[in-house]
Coordinates of C-alpha atoms in Angstrom, one line a residue:
I1 CA 0.0 0.0 0.0
K2 CA 1.8 3.1 -1.2
E3 CA -0.6 5.8 0.0
G4 CA -2.8 5.9 3.2
K5 CA -5.4 8.0 1.3
A6 CA -5.7 5.3 -1.3
L7 CA -6.5 2.7 1.5
E8 CA -9.1 5.1 2.9
I9 CA -10.9 5.5 -0.4
L10 CA -10.7 1.8 -1.1
G11 CA -12.7 1.1 2.1
K12 CA -15.6 3.4 1.0
A13 CA -15.7 3.4 -2.8
P14 CA -19.1 2.2 -4.3
T15 CA -17.7 1.4 -7.7
M16 CA -15.0 -1.1 -8.7
V17 CA -13.8 -1.8 -12.2
F18 CA -11.9 -4.9 -13.3
D19 CA -9.8 -5.4 -16.4
K20 CA -10.7 -9.0 -17.6
T21 CA -7.4 -10.5 -18.7
G22 CA -5.0 -11.4 -15.9
T23 CA -7.4 -10.1 -13.2
L24 CA -10.6 -12.1 -13.3
T25 CA -8.9 -14.6 -15.6
T26 CA -5.5 -16.3 -15.4
G27 CA -4.3 -14.4 -18.5
S28 CA -3.0 -17.6 -20.0
L29 CA -4.7 -18.0 -23.3
L30 CA -4.9 -21.6 -24.5
V31 CA -5.0 -22.1 -28.2
S32 CA -8.0 -24.3 -29.2
F33 CA -8.2 -24.2 -33.0
V34 CA -6.1 -23.1 -36.0
I35 CA -8.2 -22.7 -39.1
P36 CA -6.4 -22.4 -42.4
V37 CA -7.7 -21.2 -45.8
L38 CA -6.3 -20.5 -49.3
G39 CA -4.5 -23.9 -49.5
K40 CA -2.4 -23.2 -46.4
T41 CA -2.0 -26.0 -43.9
E42 CA -2.7 -25.7 -40.2
Q43 CA 1.0 -25.9 -39.5
E44 CA 1.8 -23.1 -41.9
V45 CA -0.8 -20.8 -40.5
L46 CA 0.4 -21.6 -36.9
E47 CA 4.0 -20.8 -37.8
L48 CA 2.9 -17.5 -39.3
A49 CA 1.0 -16.6 -36.2
V50 CA 4.0 -17.5 -34.0
M51 CA 6.3 -15.4 -36.2
A52 CA 4.0 -12.3 -35.7
S53 CA 3.7 -12.8 -32.0
V54 CA 7.1 -14.2 -30.9
K55 CA 8.3 -10.7 -29.6
S56 CA 5.0 -9.7 -28.1
Q57 CA 4.1 -9.7 -24.4
H58 CA 0.4 -10.4 -25.2
P59 CA -1.0 -13.5 -23.5
L60 CA -1.8 -15.0 -26.9
A61 CA 1.9 -15.0 -27.8
K62 CA 2.7 -17.4 -24.9
G63 CA -0.3 -19.5 -25.8
L64 CA 0.8 -19.8 -29.4
L65 CA 4.4 -20.8 -28.4
A66 CA 3.1 -23.5 -26.1
Y67 CA 0.7 -24.8 -28.8
A68 CA 3.5 -24.7 -31.4
K69 CA 6.0 -26.9 -29.7
G70 CA 8.3 -28.3 -32.4
A71 CA 7.2 -25.7 -35.0
V72 CA 9.8 -23.7 -36.9
I73 CA 10.0 -20.3 -35.2
T74 CA 11.0 -17.4 -37.5
H75 CA 12.0 -14.1 -35.8
P76 CA 10.8 -11.0 -37.6
D77 CA 13.0 -8.1 -38.6
F78 CA 10.4 -5.5 -37.6
V79 CA 7.3 -5.6 -35.4
E80 CA 4.5 -3.0 -34.9
E81 CA 2.1 -3.6 -32.1
R82 CA -1.4 -2.0 -32.3
S83 CA -2.7 -1.8 -28.8
G84 CA -6.0 -3.7 -28.4
K85 CA -5.9 -4.8 -32.0
G86 CA -2.9 -7.0 -32.9
V87 CA 0.5 -7.0 -34.4
I88 CA 2.2 -6.4 -37.8
A89 CA 5.5 -8.3 -38.4
R90 CA 7.9 -8.2 -41.3
K91 CA 10.7 -10.5 -42.4
G92 CA 12.5 -9.5 -45.5
S93 CA 9.8 -8.7 -48.1
D94 CA 7.1 -10.7 -46.3
T95 CA 4.5 -9.2 -44.0
V96 CA 2.4 -11.2 -41.4
I97 CA -0.6 -9.6 -39.7
L98 CA -2.1 -11.2 -36.6
G99 CA -5.1 -9.5 -34.9
N100 CA -8.8 -8.9 -34.4
Q101 CA -11.3 -7.8 -37.0
T102 CA -10.8 -4.2 -36.0
L103 CA -7.2 -4.3 -37.1
F104 CA -8.1 -5.8 -40.4
R105 CA -10.8 -3.1 -40.9
D106 CA -8.2 -0.4 -40.1
L107 CA -5.9 -1.9 -42.8
Q108 CA -8.9 -2.1 -45.2
M109 CA -8.4 -5.9 -45.5
Q110 CA -11.5 -7.9 -46.0
V111 CA -11.9 -11.3 -44.2
P112 CA -13.7 -13.8 -46.5
E113 CA -17.3 -14.3 -45.4
K114 CA -17.0 -18.0 -45.1
L115 CA -14.0 -17.7 -42.7
L116 CA -15.8 -14.9 -40.8
E117 CA -18.8 -17.2 -40.3
T118 CA -16.6 -20.0 -38.9
A119 CA -14.9 -17.4 -36.6
R120 CA -18.3 -16.3 -35.4
Q121 CA -19.2 -19.9 -34.5
K122 CA -16.0 -20.2 -32.4
A123 CA -16.6 -16.8 -30.8
D124 CA -20.1 -18.0 -29.8
M125 CA -18.3 -20.7 -27.9
G126 CA -16.4 -18.1 -25.8
Q127 CA -13.3 -18.2 -27.9
T128 CA -11.0 -15.2 -28.7
I129 CA -10.4 -14.9 -32.4
S130 CA -7.2 -13.6 -34.1
F131 CA -7.1 -13.5 -37.9
I132 CA -3.8 -14.1 -39.8
A133 CA -2.8 -12.5 -43.1
F134 CA 0.3 -13.3 -45.1
N135 CA 1.4 -10.6 -47.7
H136 CA -2.0 -9.0 -47.3
E137 CA -4.1 -12.1 -47.9
V138 CA -6.1 -13.6 -45.1
V139 CA -4.9 -17.2 -44.6
G140 CA -6.8 -18.2 -41.5
F141 CA -7.4 -17.6 -37.8
V142 CA -6.5 -19.0 -34.4
S143 CA -9.0 -19.2 -31.6
A144 CA -8.0 -19.3 -27.9
A145 CA -9.7 -19.4 -24.5
D146 CA -8.8 -17.7 -21.2
E147 CA -9.5 -19.5 -18.0
I148 CA -11.4 -17.8 -15.2
K149 CA -9.5 -17.7 -11.8
Q150 CA -11.0 -20.3 -9.5
N151 CA -11.8 -17.7 -6.8
A152 CA -13.1 -14.9 -9.1
R153 CA -16.8 -15.5 -8.5
S154 CA -16.4 -15.9 -4.7
V155 CA -14.3 -12.6 -4.6
I156 CA -17.0 -10.8 -6.5
E157 CA -19.7 -12.1 -4.1
N158 CA -17.6 -11.0 -1.1
L159 CA -17.3 -7.5 -2.6
K160 CA -21.0 -7.3 -3.0
N161 CA -21.5 -8.4 0.6
L162 CA -19.1 -5.6 1.6
G163 CA -21.4 -3.1 -0.1
V164 CA -19.6 -2.5 -3.3
K165 CA -22.6 -1.7 -5.5
K166 CA -21.2 -1.5 -9.0
L167 CA -18.7 -4.1 -10.2
V168 CA -17.8 -3.5 -13.8
M169 CA -15.6 -5.7 -16.1
L170 CA -13.8 -4.1 -19.1
T171 CA -12.2 -6.0 -21.9
G172 CA -10.9 -5.7 -25.4
D173 CA -12.3 -9.1 -26.2
N174 CA -15.4 -9.8 -28.2
S175 CA -18.9 -9.5 -26.6
K176 CA -19.5 -13.2 -26.6
V177 CA -16.4 -13.9 -24.5
A178 CA -17.2 -10.9 -22.2
E179 CA -20.8 -12.1 -21.7
E180 CA -19.6 -15.6 -20.8
I181 CA -17.0 -14.3 -18.3
A182 CA -19.5 -11.9 -16.8
K183 CA -22.0 -14.7 -16.2
K184 CA -19.5 -16.9 -14.6
T185 CA -18.0 -14.2 -12.3
N186 CA -21.4 -12.5 -11.6
V187 CA -20.1 -8.9 -12.2
T188 CA -22.9 -6.4 -12.3
E189 CA -21.9 -4.7 -15.7
W190 CA -19.5 -5.3 -18.5
E191 CA -18.2 -3.6 -21.7
A192 CA -16.4 -5.4 -24.5
E193 CA -14.3 -4.7 -27.6
L194 CA -12.6 -1.7 -25.9
L195 CA -9.2 -0.1 -26.7
S196 CA -7.2 1.3 -23.8
E197 CA -8.4 4.8 -24.5
D198 CA -12.0 3.6 -24.4
K199 CA -11.4 2.1 -20.9
V200 CA -9.9 5.4 -19.8
T201 CA -13.0 7.2 -21.0
I202 CA -15.3 4.8 -19.1
I203 CA -13.3 5.3 -15.9
T204 CA -13.4 9.1 -16.3
D205 CA -17.2 9.0 -16.8
L206 CA -17.7 6.7 -13.8
K207 CA -15.7 9.1 -11.6
K208 CA -18.3 11.8 -12.1
Q209 CA -20.6 9.6 -9.9
G210 CA -18.0 9.1 -7.2
P211 CA -14.6 7.4 -6.4
V212 CA -13.7 4.6 -8.7
I213 CA -11.3 1.7 -7.9
M214 CA -9.6 0.1 -10.9
V215 CA -8.2 -3.4 -10.6
G216 CA -5.8 -4.6 -13.3
D217 CA -2.8 -6.8 -13.9
G218 CA -0.5 -3.7 -14.0
A219 CA 1.3 -5.0 -17.1
T220 CA -0.8 -3.8 -19.9
D221 CA -3.3 -1.4 -18.3
S222 CA -1.1 1.3 -16.6
A223 CA -3.0 4.2 -18.3
V224 CA -6.3 2.8 -17.1
L225 CA -5.1 2.3 -13.6
S226 CA -3.8 5.9 -13.5
A227 CA -7.2 7.2 -14.7
A228 CA -9.0 5.7 -11.6
T229 CA -9.3 7.3 -8.2
V230 CA -7.3 4.4 -6.9
G231 CA -5.4 1.8 -8.9
V232 CA -5.0 -1.7 -7.6
S233 CA -2.5 -3.9 -9.4
M234 CA -2.1 -7.7 -9.5
K235 CA 1.5 -7.6 -10.7
G236 CA 2.9 -4.4 -12.0
P237 CA 4.1 -1.4 -9.9
E238 CA 1.9 1.2 -11.6
A239 CA -0.7 1.5 -8.9
Q240 CA -1.3 2.8 -5.3
I241 CA -2.1 -0.7 -4.0
L242 CA -0.4 -3.9 -5.1
L243 CA -1.9 -7.4 -4.4
Q244 CA 0.9 -9.8 -3.9
N245 CA 1.2 -13.2 -5.4
D246 CA -1.5 -12.3 -8.0
D247 CA -4.1 -13.2 -5.3
L248 CA -7.5 -11.7 -6.1
A249 CA -8.8 -12.8 -2.7
L250 CA -6.6 -10.1 -1.0
L251 CA -8.9 -7.5 -2.4
P252 CA -11.9 -7.9 0.0
K253 CA -9.4 -8.5 2.8
T254 CA -7.7 -5.2 2.0
I255 CA -11.1 -3.4 2.1
L256 CA -11.7 -4.9 5.6
L257 CA -8.2 -3.7 6.6
A258 CA -9.1 -0.2 5.3
R259 CA -12.3 -0.1 7.3
K260 CA -10.6 -1.4 10.4
T261 CA -7.9 1.2 10.1
D262 CA -10.5 4.0 9.7
Q263 CA -12.3 2.8 12.8
I264 CA -9.0 2.9 14.8
T265 CA -8.2 6.3 13.5
M266 CA -11.6 7.7 14.4
A267 CA -11.4 6.1 17.9
N268 CA -8.0 7.7 18.5
F269 CA -9.2 11.0 17.2
W270 CA -12.1 11.1 19.8

């Protein structure tokens, strides 16, 4: 706990916002399917996806490397990450793009309707979809799933019992994934398909109604943590309060600590 004022606010704030990945979920994306098109094999599409993501810190990169054991790993010469959208990698004269549909729209690249329909079916199963293009032709997609932390639902219930009225989940993931996670964790509200700047805007709007606690992994959401009245981090240092050992259960315990501290302070004052 870096600031006493932050602890005081944590004990009283009616609104708490969670970043999904790495906070309510483990942040370890497990690749489920690799779907190739245009005559590519599953292995070829997988190796292209690995090449694009091998230098990335995104959870999907680790999932792809784990799934691609034994695959040929090509290291790109140049990588451009688009926050909340994907990555563009170049090796020699070849370009590989790995990302969500928003990135492909930005690049004015059309995903074939048949492939899009298959992707929608996987998304309906709660899968995160990342399309892959090679030299500006869409050659397939990978789908992956993030596992909910075992104690996420019980922590949310504990927070409700402590009087936190609004529990909001924010994610850059698709709405089907968000809806599935929201149901399983029992948060009161959720917003999906968000970029980092969208999350900051939501936090800023919520603060007009009162103090807002933002809980994130601290690795990829520092701007969002900074936008909140109090930032609570699971891993990174960019917050006023850090929960050690990536333990979400420490959150309601810290609220109880804050309230106990406040009671002692008031008793000493009088």
